[in-house]
């Protein structure tokens, strides 16, 4: 349970951790809240992300998990891989459940972190109404969407987050429409903090989760989580695939704190001179035999997004 003395680090240890400047992975706490007995696929980046999310959050945290890969990889109680309480909930209800849970903890005078950890299907599509409602109500919680760009738990059907041109089981010829811009939808709710992250940059993710949890109100982090079986690349290439997404500008890392946009270091360097989009596309079987016109449209989407974010950071309307 939250605050259990068997898992909670000592007050002195927590104080020492907070005083340290976390500028490298060795400074991240050694405590583990996601054990090695998960049933995740080889090369699963969402489980890697969750490991660092929980390290940042600490033991006094509760996960709300809708139907998604995480609800499977956690294992079957009592043999669960999770070392924090988990509440499994229906696809559409994660943010609504978190609202009630957050209010209950506040009534009890508890500071327990309430974190929704949901896939793109349960966020971009089925769960978006509950997400919007929780943000509109000002719920004090952190909503994290780990995005593998399809319904991974049920065989990689297309989701609203699947990118243009990607082949899934329900778009065998390539998805004909662009990826839904979830971040701009969330931005319209004016949360005090939102950010993007990627599994290939765990230190960046850790810092963003720590910052998010230090700010009252609704917070949102959108993580790109490459998926070997779904994206059809070798499992040992997961970190490389995430880095290529950032280096090509396909995925831009940033924070928006009280409306102020700051592009994160790895993306600042990449946006000055992005790597060729083909470097990212060619290693993924889901883009095999992609039409040159579709590839060009993808390139233009990347360029437009980079320009928009660069102008916003510079204060240019």
XYZ file of C-alpha atoms in Angstrom:
317
model
C 0.000 0.000 0.000
C 1.128 3.654 -0.358
C 3.544 4.561 2.400
C 4.221 0.907 3.322
C 7.330 0.881 5.503
C 8.677 -2.166 3.668
C 9.056 -0.249 0.394
C 9.352 3.413 1.359
C 12.931 4.799 1.529
C 13.944 6.514 4.728
C 13.252 10.229 5.119
C 16.991 10.915 5.141
C 17.452 8.962 1.901
C 14.621 10.859 0.231
C 16.137 14.161 1.404
C 19.542 13.214 0.015
C 17.970 12.239 -3.317
C 16.160 15.561 -3.607
C 19.359 17.493 -2.857
C 21.303 15.743 -5.602
C 21.395 17.304 -9.035
C 20.080 14.581 -11.330
C 22.260 15.173 -14.380
C 23.078 11.566 -15.191
C 21.469 8.167 -14.802
C 23.694 7.220 -11.863
C 21.985 9.888 -9.749
C 18.532 8.333 -10.208
C 17.313 6.379 -7.137
C 18.207 2.690 -7.132
C 14.867 1.583 -5.673
C 12.795 -0.460 -8.108
C 8.998 -0.293 -8.285
C 8.710 -2.363 -11.467
C 10.238 -5.792 -11.033
C 11.877 -7.958 -13.707
C 9.045 -10.482 -13.875
C 6.892 -8.576 -16.374
C 5.337 -10.369 -19.312
C 6.358 -7.596 -21.710
C 7.573 -8.382 -25.211
C 11.326 -8.380 -25.848
C 12.478 -4.815 -26.433
C 9.312 -3.312 -24.919
C 9.928 0.393 -24.432
C 6.732 1.142 -22.497
C 7.912 -1.026 -19.597
C 11.258 0.813 -19.686
C 9.340 4.099 -19.474
C 7.229 2.874 -16.570
C 10.345 1.890 -14.657
C 11.610 5.491 -14.713
C 8.171 6.982 -14.140
C 7.905 5.006 -10.895
C 11.454 5.851 -9.844
C 10.533 9.529 -10.183
C 7.200 9.125 -8.403
C 8.387 6.979 -5.515
C 6.492 4.490 -3.328
C 3.628 6.747 -2.231
C 1.971 6.500 -5.628
C -0.997 4.750 -7.214
C -1.264 3.777 -10.878
C -4.589 3.868 -12.690
C -4.239 1.615 -15.738
C -6.981 1.188 -18.371
C -7.044 -1.720 -20.803
C -3.661 -1.617 -22.559
C -0.358 -3.482 -22.766
C 0.484 -2.443 -19.199
C -2.585 -4.186 -17.804
C -1.109 -7.408 -19.214
C 2.605 -6.957 -18.560
C 1.964 -6.257 -14.849
C 1.243 -9.971 -14.345
C -1.422 -11.737 -12.292
C -1.803 -10.977 -8.582
C -0.113 -11.969 -6.300
C 2.711 -12.486 -8.807
C 2.516 -8.924 -10.072
C 5.569 -7.037 -11.280
C 4.316 -3.797 -9.709
C 5.632 -2.609 -6.354
C 2.970 0.108 -6.029
C -0.830 -0.248 -5.926
C -2.494 -0.548 -9.335
C -6.142 0.038 -10.146
C -7.144 -1.588 -13.442
C -10.065 0.193 -15.054
C -12.107 0.117 -18.259
C -10.745 1.729 -21.426
C -12.864 4.877 -21.199
C -12.729 5.525 -17.469
C -9.102 6.015 -16.397
C -9.145 9.799 -15.923
C -12.585 9.702 -14.286
C -11.358 7.073 -11.821
C -8.253 9.164 -11.122
C -10.441 12.203 -10.392
C -12.321 10.372 -7.669
C -9.148 8.846 -6.280
C -7.345 12.191 -6.175
C -10.262 13.843 -4.373
C -10.432 10.981 -1.874
C -6.736 11.290 -1.016
C -7.090 15.069 -0.666
C -10.020 14.614 1.728
C -7.865 12.294 3.829
C -5.007 14.800 3.811
C -2.802 12.434 1.797
C -0.186 13.556 -0.750
C -0.224 10.266 -2.661
C 0.640 10.629 -6.348
C -2.238 9.590 -8.603
C -0.873 8.636 -12.014
C -2.822 7.411 -15.013
C -0.584 5.277 -17.216
C -2.474 4.636 -20.440
C -1.782 3.681 -24.028
C -2.738 5.750 -27.051
C -5.931 3.764 -27.668
C -7.183 4.532 -24.167
C -6.135 8.168 -24.476
C -6.336 9.463 -28.034
C -9.509 7.528 -28.831
C -11.593 5.760 -26.186
C -10.481 7.677 -23.105
C -10.303 11.204 -24.487
C -13.650 12.349 -23.061
C -12.690 11.367 -19.494
C -9.280 12.992 -19.976
C -10.895 16.238 -21.133
C -13.337 16.202 -18.229
C -10.634 15.650 -15.624
C -8.552 18.494 -17.033
C -11.568 20.797 -17.187
C -12.303 20.038 -13.513
C -8.712 20.784 -12.529
C -8.039 17.323 -11.088
C -4.721 17.093 -9.253
C -3.132 14.144 -11.040
C -0.592 13.173 -13.693
C -1.861 11.614 -16.896
C 0.794 9.772 -18.911
C 0.096 8.463 -22.406
C 2.706 5.972 -23.599
C 2.207 5.998 -27.330
C 3.109 2.988 -29.474
C 0.857 4.360 -32.214
C -1.637 1.473 -32.374
C -3.759 -0.869 -30.258
C -0.799 -3.039 -29.305
C -2.502 -5.271 -26.749
C -4.989 -6.684 -29.281
C -2.810 -7.148 -32.333
C -1.788 -3.688 -33.576
C -4.984 -2.274 -35.025
C -4.798 1.361 -36.092
C -5.567 4.035 -33.500
C -6.038 7.778 -33.853
C -2.358 7.957 -32.986
C -1.184 5.784 -35.878
C 0.864 7.915 -38.291
C 0.163 8.496 -41.953
C 1.312 5.607 -44.134
C 1.750 3.050 -41.336
C 0.584 -0.504 -41.992
C -1.445 -2.113 -39.209
C -3.800 -5.087 -39.163
C -6.685 -2.753 -40.016
C -4.726 -0.533 -42.432
C -2.833 -3.169 -44.451
C -2.241 -0.705 -47.279
C -1.032 2.069 -44.977
C -3.080 4.513 -42.900
C -4.534 7.188 -45.218
C -4.885 9.902 -42.574
C -2.483 11.769 -40.309
C -1.885 11.103 -36.629
C -4.288 12.937 -34.327
C -2.512 15.861 -32.634
C -3.290 14.927 -29.041
C -0.856 17.444 -27.584
C -2.654 20.420 -29.098
C -5.949 19.053 -27.786
C -4.491 18.840 -24.273
C -2.861 22.258 -24.675
C -6.318 23.754 -25.313
C -7.214 22.819 -21.706
C -4.413 25.099 -20.413
C -2.857 22.637 -17.941
C -0.148 24.030 -15.654
C 2.323 21.499 -17.026
C 2.561 19.226 -20.046
C 5.507 17.640 -21.793
C 6.623 15.144 -24.385
C 9.193 12.434 -23.743
C 10.643 9.340 -25.393
C 11.705 5.973 -24.026
C 15.181 6.434 -25.554
C 15.822 9.413 -23.215
C 15.102 8.070 -19.706
C 16.848 10.899 -17.843
C 14.746 13.483 -19.663
C 11.614 11.473 -18.808
C 12.610 11.129 -15.143
C 13.136 14.871 -14.761
C 9.829 15.698 -16.423
C 7.888 13.323 -14.174
C 9.567 14.812 -11.087
C 8.664 18.321 -12.210
C 5.096 17.366 -13.105
C 4.480 15.831 -9.694
C 5.767 18.971 -7.964
C 3.037 21.109 -9.566
C -0.582 21.043 -8.315
C -3.396 20.440 -10.778
C -3.732 18.350 -13.944
C -0.481 17.424 -15.675
C 0.142 15.519 -18.897
C 3.163 13.719 -20.364
C 3.059 12.150 -23.830
C 5.743 9.488 -24.312
C 6.719 7.978 -27.652
C 7.153 4.256 -26.955
C 8.493 2.320 -29.981
C 7.080 -1.225 -30.231
C 9.172 -3.973 -31.904
C 6.327 -6.340 -32.946
C 3.975 -3.536 -33.915
C 6.490 -1.392 -35.779
C 8.221 -4.497 -37.143
C 11.837 -3.900 -36.236
C 14.339 -6.115 -34.307
C 13.837 -5.932 -30.535
C 17.430 -4.829 -29.908
C 16.791 -1.656 -31.941
C 14.272 -0.071 -29.534
C 16.544 2.638 -28.149
C 17.972 3.379 -31.590
C 14.443 3.726 -33.004
C 13.459 6.213 -30.301
C 16.576 8.286 -30.862
C 15.936 8.366 -34.619
C 12.398 9.644 -33.994
C 13.889 12.594 -32.109
C 16.887 13.160 -34.367
C 14.697 13.335 -37.484
C 12.285 15.737 -35.792
C 9.444 13.241 -36.117
C 9.047 13.439 -32.326
C 9.936 16.738 -30.648
C 10.789 16.774 -26.945
C 9.529 19.808 -25.041
C 7.873 21.127 -21.890
C 5.030 23.614 -21.628
C 4.937 25.069 -18.114
C 2.086 27.507 -17.401
C 1.796 28.064 -21.145
C 5.510 28.727 -21.757
C 7.096 26.347 -24.258
C 10.677 25.125 -23.840
C 12.164 22.699 -26.351
C 14.305 20.063 -24.632
C 18.029 19.675 -25.281
C 18.031 16.598 -27.541
C 15.419 18.173 -29.827
C 17.104 21.598 -29.869
C 20.164 19.973 -31.391
C 18.114 17.863 -33.807
C 15.900 20.722 -35.009
C 18.892 22.773 -36.143
C 19.780 20.046 -38.635
C 17.343 17.098 -38.603
C 18.523 13.706 -39.785
C 16.843 12.455 -42.993
C 13.349 11.119 -42.344
C 14.281 7.995 -44.319
C 16.717 7.037 -41.527
C 13.706 6.588 -39.244
C 11.303 5.088 -41.791
C 13.526 2.490 -43.431
C 14.052 0.414 -40.283
C 10.331 -0.149 -39.682
C 8.396 -2.865 -41.488
C 5.161 -0.971 -40.987
C 6.364 1.550 -43.593
C 7.537 -1.074 -46.109
C 6.941 -0.013 -49.728
C 5.549 3.339 -48.642
C 4.347 5.505 -51.509
C 6.827 8.325 -52.313
C 3.995 10.883 -52.203
C 2.992 9.740 -48.732
C 6.612 9.940 -47.590
C 6.835 13.493 -48.905
C 3.651 14.445 -47.052
C 5.158 12.969 -43.859
C 8.293 15.048 -44.410
C 6.209 18.193 -44.806
C 4.296 17.389 -41.609
C 7.572 17.099 -39.704
C 8.844 20.393 -41.120
C 5.608 22.236 -40.320
C 5.613 20.971 -36.746
C 9.255 21.943 -36.199
C 8.600 25.425 -37.580
C 5.477 25.887 -35.452
C 7.194 24.875 -32.222
C 10.311 26.913 -33.023
C 8.199 30.027 -33.606
C 6.242 29.462 -30.404
C 9.390 29.066 -28.298
C 10.788 32.261 -29.855
C 7.567 34.136 -29.085
C 6.745 34.656 -32.758
C 3.019 34.468 -33.512
